[in-house]
mmCIF file of C-alpha atoms and ligand atoms in Angstrom:
data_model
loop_
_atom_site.group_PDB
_atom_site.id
_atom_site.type_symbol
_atom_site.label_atom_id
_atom_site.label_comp_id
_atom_site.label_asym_id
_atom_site.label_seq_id
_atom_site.Cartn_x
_atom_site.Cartn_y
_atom_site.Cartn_z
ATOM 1 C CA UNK D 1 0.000 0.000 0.000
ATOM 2 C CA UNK D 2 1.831 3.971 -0.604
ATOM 3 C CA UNK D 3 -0.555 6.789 0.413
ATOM 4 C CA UNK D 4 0.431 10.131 -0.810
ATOM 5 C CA UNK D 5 0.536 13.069 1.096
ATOM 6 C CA UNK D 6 1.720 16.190 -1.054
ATOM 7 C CA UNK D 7 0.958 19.991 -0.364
ATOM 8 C CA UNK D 8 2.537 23.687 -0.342
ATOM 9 C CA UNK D 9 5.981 24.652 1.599
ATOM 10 C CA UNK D 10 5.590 24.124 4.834
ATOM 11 C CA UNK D 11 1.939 22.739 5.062
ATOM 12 C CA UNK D 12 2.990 20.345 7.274
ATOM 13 C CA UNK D 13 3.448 17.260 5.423
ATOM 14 C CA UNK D 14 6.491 15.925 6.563
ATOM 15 C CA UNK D 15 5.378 16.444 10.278
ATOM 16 C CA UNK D 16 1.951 14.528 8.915
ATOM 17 C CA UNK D 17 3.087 11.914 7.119
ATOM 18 C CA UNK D 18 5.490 10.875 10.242
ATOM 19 C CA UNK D 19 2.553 10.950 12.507
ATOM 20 C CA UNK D 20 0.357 8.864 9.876
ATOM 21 C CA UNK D 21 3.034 6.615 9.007
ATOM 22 C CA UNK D 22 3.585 5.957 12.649
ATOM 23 C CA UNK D 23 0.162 5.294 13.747
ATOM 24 C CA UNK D 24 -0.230 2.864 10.419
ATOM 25 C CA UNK D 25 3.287 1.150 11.833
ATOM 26 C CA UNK D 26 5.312 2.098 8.441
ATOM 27 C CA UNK D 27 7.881 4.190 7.395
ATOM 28 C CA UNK D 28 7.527 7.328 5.102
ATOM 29 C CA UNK D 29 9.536 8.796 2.250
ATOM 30 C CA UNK D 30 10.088 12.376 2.187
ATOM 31 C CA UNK D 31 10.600 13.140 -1.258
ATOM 32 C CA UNK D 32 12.067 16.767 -1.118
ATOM 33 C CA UNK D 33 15.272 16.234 0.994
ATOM 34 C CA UNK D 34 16.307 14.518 -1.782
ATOM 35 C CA UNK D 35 16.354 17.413 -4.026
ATOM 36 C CA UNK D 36 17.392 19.205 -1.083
ATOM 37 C CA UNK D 37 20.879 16.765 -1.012
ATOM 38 C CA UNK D 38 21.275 17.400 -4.914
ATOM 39 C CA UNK D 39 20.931 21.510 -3.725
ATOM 40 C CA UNK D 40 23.043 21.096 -0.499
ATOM 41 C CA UNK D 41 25.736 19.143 -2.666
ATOM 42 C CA UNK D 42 25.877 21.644 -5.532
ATOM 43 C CA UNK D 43 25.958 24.450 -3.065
ATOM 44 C CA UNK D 44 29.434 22.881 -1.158
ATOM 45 C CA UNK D 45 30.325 22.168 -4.706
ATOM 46 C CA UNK D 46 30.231 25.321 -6.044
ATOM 47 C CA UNK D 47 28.257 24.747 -9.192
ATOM 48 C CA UNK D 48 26.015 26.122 -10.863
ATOM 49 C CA UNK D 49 22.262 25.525 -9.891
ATOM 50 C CA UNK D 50 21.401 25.133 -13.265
ATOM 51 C CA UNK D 51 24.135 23.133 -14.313
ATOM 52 C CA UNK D 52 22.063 19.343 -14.744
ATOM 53 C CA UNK D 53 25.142 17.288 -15.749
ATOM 54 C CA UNK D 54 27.588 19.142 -12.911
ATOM 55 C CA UNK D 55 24.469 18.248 -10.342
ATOM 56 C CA UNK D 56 24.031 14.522 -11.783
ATOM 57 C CA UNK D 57 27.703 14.382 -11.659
ATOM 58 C CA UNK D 58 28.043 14.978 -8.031
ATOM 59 C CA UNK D 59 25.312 12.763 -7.033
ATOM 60 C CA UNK D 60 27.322 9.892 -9.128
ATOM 61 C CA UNK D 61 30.348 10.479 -7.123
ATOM 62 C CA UNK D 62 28.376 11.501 -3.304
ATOM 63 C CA UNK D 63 25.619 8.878 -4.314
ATOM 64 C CA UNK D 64 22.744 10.120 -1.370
ATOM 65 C CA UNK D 65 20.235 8.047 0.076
ATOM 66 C CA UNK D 66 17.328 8.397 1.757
ATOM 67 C CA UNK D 67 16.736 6.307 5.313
ATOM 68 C CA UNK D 68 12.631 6.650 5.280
ATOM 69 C CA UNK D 69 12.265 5.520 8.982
ATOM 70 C CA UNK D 70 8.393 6.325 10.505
ATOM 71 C CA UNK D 71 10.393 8.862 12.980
ATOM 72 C CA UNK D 72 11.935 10.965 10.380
ATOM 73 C CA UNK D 73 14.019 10.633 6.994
ATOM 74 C CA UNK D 74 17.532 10.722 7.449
ATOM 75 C CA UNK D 75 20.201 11.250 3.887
ATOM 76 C CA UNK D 76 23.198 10.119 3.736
ATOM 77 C CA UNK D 77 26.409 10.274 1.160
ATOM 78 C CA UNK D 78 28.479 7.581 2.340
ATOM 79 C CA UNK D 79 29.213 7.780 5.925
ATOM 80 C CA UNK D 80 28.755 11.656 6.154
ATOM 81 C CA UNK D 81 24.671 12.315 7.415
ATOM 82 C CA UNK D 82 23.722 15.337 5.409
ATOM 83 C CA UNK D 83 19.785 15.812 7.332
ATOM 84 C CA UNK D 84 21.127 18.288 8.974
ATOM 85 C CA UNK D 85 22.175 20.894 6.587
ATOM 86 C CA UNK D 86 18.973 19.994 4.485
ATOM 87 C CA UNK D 87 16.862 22.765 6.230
ATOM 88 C CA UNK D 88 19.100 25.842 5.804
ATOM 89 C CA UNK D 89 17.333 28.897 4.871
ATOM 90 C CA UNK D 90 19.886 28.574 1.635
ATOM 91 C CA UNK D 91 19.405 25.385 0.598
ATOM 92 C CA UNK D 92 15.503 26.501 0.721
ATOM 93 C CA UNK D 93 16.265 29.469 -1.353
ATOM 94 C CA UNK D 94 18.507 27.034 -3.887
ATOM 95 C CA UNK D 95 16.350 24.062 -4.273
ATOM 96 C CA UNK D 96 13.489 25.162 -6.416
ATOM 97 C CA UNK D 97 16.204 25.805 -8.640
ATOM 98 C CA UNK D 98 17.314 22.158 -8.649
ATOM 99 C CA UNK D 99 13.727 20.613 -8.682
ATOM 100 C CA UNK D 100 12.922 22.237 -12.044
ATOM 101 C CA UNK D 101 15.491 20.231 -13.685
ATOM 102 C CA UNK D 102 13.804 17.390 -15.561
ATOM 103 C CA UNK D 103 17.328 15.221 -15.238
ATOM 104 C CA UNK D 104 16.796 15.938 -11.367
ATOM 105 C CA UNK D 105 13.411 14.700 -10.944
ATOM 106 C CA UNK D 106 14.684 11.571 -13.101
ATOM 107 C CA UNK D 107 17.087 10.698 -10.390
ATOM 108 C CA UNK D 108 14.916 11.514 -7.556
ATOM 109 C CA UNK D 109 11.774 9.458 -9.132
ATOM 110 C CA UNK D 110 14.098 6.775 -9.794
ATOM 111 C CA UNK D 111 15.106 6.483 -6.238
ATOM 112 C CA UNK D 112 11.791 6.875 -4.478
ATOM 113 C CA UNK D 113 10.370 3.906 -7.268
ATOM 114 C CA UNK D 114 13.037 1.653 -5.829
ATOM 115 C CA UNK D 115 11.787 1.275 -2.354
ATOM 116 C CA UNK D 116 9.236 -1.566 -1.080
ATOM 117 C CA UNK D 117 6.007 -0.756 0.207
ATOM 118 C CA UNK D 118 3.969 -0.329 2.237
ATOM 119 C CA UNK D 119 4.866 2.900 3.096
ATOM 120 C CA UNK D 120 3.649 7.082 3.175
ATOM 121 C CA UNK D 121 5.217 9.794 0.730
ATOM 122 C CA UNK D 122 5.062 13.196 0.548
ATOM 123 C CA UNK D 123 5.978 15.592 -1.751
ATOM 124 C CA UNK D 124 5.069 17.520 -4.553
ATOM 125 C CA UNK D 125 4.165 15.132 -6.479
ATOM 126 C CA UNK D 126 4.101 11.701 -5.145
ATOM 127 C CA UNK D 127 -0.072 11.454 -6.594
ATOM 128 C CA UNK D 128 0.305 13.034 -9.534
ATOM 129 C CA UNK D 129 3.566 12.032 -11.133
ATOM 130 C CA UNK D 130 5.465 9.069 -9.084
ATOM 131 C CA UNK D 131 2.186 6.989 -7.761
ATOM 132 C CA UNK D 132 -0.265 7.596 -9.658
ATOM 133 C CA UNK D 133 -1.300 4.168 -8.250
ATOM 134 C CA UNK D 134 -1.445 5.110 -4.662
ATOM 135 C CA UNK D 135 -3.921 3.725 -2.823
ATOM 136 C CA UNK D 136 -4.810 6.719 -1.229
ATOM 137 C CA UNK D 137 -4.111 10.442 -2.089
ATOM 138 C CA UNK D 138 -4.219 13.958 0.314
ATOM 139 C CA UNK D 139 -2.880 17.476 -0.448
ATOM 140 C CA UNK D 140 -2.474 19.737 2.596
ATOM 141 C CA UNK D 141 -2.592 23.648 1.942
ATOM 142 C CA UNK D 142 -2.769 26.485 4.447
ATOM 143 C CA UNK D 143 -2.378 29.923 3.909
ATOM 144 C CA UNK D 144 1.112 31.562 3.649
ATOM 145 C CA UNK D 145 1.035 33.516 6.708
ATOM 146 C CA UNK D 146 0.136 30.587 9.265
ATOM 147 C CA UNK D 147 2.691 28.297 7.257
ATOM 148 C CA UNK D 148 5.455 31.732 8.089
ATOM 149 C CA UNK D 149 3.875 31.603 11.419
ATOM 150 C CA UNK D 150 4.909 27.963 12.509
ATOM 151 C CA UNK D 151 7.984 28.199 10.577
ATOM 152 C CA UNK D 152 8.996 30.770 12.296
ATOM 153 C CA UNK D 153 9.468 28.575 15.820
ATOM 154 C CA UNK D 154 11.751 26.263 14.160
ATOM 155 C CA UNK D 155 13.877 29.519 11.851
ATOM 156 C CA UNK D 156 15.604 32.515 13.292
ATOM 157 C CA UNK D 157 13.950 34.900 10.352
ATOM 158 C CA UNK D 158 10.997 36.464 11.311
ATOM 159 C CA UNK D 159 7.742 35.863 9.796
ATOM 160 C CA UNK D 160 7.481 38.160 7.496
ATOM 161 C CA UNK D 161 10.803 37.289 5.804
ATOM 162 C CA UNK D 162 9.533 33.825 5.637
ATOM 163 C CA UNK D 163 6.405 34.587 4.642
ATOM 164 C CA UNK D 164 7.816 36.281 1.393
ATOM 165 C CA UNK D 165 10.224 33.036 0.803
ATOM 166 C CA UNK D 166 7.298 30.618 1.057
ATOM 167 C CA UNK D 167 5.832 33.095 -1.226
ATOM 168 C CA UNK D 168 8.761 32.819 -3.740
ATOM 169 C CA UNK D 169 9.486 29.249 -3.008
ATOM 170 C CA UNK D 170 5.159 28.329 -3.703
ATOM 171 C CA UNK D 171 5.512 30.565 -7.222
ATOM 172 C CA UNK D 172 8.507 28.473 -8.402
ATOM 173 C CA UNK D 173 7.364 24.948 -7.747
ATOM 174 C CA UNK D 174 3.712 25.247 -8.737
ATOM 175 C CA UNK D 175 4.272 23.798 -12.075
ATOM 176 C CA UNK D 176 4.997 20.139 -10.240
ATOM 177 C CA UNK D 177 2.727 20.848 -7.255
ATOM 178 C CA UNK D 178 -0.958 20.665 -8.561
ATOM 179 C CA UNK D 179 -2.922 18.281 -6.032
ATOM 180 C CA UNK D 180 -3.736 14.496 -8.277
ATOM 181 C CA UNK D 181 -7.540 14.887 -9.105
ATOM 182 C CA UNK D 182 -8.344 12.454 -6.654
ATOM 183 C CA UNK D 183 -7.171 13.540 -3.778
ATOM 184 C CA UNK D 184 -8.415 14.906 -0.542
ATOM 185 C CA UNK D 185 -7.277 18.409 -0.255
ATOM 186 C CA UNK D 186 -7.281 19.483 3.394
ATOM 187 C CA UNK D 187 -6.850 22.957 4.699
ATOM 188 C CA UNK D 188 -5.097 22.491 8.148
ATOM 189 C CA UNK D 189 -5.189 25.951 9.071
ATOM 190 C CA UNK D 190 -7.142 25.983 11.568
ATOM 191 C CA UNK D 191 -6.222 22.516 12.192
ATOM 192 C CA UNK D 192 -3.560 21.261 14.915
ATOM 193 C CA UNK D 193 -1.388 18.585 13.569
ATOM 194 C CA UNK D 194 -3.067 16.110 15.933
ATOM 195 C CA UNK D 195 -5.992 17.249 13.969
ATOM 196 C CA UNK D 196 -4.647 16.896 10.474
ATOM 197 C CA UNK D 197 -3.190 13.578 11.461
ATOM 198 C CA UNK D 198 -6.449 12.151 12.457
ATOM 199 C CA UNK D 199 -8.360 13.633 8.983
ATOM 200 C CA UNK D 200 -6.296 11.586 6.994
ATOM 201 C CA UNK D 201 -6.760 8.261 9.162
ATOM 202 C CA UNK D 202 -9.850 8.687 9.321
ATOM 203 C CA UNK D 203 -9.815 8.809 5.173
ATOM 204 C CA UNK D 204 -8.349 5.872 5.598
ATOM 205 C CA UNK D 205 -10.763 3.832 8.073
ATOM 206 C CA UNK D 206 -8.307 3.842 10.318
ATOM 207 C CA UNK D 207 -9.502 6.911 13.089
ATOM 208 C CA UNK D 208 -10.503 6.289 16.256
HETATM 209 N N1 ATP N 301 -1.621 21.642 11.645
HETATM 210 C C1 ATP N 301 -0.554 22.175 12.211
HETATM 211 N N2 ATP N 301 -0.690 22.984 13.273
HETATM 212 C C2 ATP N 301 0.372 23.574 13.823
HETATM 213 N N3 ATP N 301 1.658 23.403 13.421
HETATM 214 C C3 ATP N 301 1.861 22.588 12.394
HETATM 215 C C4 ATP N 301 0.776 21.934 11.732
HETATM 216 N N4 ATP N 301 1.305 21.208 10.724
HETATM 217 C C5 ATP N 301 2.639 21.401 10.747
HETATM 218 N N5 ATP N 301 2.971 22.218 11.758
HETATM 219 C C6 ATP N 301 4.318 22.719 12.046
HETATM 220 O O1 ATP N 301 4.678 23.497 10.900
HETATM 221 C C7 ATP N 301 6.083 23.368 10.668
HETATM 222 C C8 ATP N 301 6.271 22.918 9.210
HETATM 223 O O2 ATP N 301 5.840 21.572 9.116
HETATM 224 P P1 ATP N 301 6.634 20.513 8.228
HETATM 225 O O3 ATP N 301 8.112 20.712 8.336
HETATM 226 O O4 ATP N 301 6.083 19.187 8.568
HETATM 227 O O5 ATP N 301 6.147 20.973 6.783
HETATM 228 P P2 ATP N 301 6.606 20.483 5.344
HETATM 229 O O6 ATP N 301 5.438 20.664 4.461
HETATM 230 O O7 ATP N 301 7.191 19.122 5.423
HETATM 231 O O8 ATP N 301 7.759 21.535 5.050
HETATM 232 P P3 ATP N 301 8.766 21.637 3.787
HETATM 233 O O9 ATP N 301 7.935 21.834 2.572
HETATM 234 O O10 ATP N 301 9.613 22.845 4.035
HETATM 235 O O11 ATP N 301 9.571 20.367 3.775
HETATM 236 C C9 ATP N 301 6.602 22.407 11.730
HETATM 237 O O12 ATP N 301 7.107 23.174 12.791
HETATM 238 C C10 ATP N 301 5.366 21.646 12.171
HETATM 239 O O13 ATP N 301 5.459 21.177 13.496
HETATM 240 N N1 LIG N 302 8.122 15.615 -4.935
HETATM 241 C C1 LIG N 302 8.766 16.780 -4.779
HETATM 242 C C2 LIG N 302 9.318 17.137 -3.554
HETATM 243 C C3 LIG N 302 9.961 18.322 -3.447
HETATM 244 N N2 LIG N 302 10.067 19.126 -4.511
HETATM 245 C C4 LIG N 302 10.802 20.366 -4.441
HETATM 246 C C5 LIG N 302 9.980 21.536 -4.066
HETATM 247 C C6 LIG N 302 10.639 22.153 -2.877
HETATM 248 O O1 LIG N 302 11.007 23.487 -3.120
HETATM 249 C C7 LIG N 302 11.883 21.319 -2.610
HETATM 250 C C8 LIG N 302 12.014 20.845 -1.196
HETATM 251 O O2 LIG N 302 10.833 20.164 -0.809
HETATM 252 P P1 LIG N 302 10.226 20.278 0.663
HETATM 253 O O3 LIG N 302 11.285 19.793 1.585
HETATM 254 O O4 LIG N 302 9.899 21.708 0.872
HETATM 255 O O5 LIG N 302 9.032 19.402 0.632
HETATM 256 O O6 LIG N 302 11.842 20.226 -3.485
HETATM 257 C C9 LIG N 302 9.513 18.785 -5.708
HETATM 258 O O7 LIG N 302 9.607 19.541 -6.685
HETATM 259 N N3 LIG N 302 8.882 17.599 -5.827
#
């Protein structure tokens, strides 16, 4: 079984899918860091964003992978863990860049079709584009100012500086970020995450 939970920057989905893939006792697969370890990588590198072959080049020689454990993802390029640096306000401001390249969504698809189910992904585009099989399918939105908001406990900008980056950030990936037809778009806005959480097992007859 996959489910699919894709949505906006910072709607919440990788906090979501962790709780849903715990409760359902499975891991999930958090799509983005791995364009965020191609961005990271090409960053330390020094190439160009751009630059497709100098980006698929690095990830030949670094060759990340994603550790999709129910708790959180981890990435790693050898024996160096790179989850860490994934979350820097510049690898957010680099990796829309990086996910626009079609050779960089190869690799990255190619990855995430390699690992055995049952298990949760999020994303951009893990209903539209990767699973289009999933057995299940939810796209979480919320407005750009409460998505700044609760950013802004785990950043050291303030909100309105990360309100104009989610901004930014929404603008450049909406070409791969349309929710798949069928799926259950929730707003959790005025949701907690328990509440989100609890939406989508419900969905699937699994609430309490
Ligand atoms: N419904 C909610 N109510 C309150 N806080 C929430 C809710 N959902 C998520 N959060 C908080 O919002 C922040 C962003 O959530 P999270 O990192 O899971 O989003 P994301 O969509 O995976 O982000 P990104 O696109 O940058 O990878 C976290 O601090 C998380 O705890
Ligand atoms: N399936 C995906 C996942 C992610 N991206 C892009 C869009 C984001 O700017 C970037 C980082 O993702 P996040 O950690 O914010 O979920 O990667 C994408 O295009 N497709």
């Amino acid at each position: 079984m996959i489910v699919t939970i894709d949505g906006v920057a910072a709607s919440g989905k990788s906090s979501v899918s962790s709780g849903v893939a715990r409760a359902l006792g499975i891991p999930y697969v958090s799509s983005g860091l791995l364009y965020r370890a191609a961005t990271l990588l090409g960053l330390e590198a020094g190439v160009d964003l751009h630059d497709a072959q100098a980006l698929l080049a690095l990830l030949d020689t670094h060759a990340p992978r994603l550790e999709p454990l129910a708790e959180g993802n981890r990435v790693w390029a050898g024996e160096r863990e790179l989850t860490d640096a994934l979350h820097s306000s510049r690898v957010d401001a680099g990796v829309s860049v990086v996910a626009v390249l079609p050779e960089l969504r190869a690799w990255v698809d190619a990855q995430l079709r390699t690992l055995p189910e049952p298990f949760v992904a999020e994303g951009r585009d893990m209903g539209t584009n990767v699973f289009p099989q999933a057995g299940a399918k939810f796209y979480l939105t919320a407005s750009p100012r409460i998505r700044a908001e609760r950013r802004a406990r785990e950043r050291p900008e303030d909100i309105p500086a990360i309100e104009a980056a989610l901004i930014r950030r929404d603008a450049k990936d909406k070409v791969q970020s349309a929710p798949a037809p069928d799926a259950t778009v929730i707003d959790t806005g005025p949701l907690t995450l328990e509440g989100v959480i609890g939406v989508i097992l419900e969905g699937l007859g699994k609430g309490s």
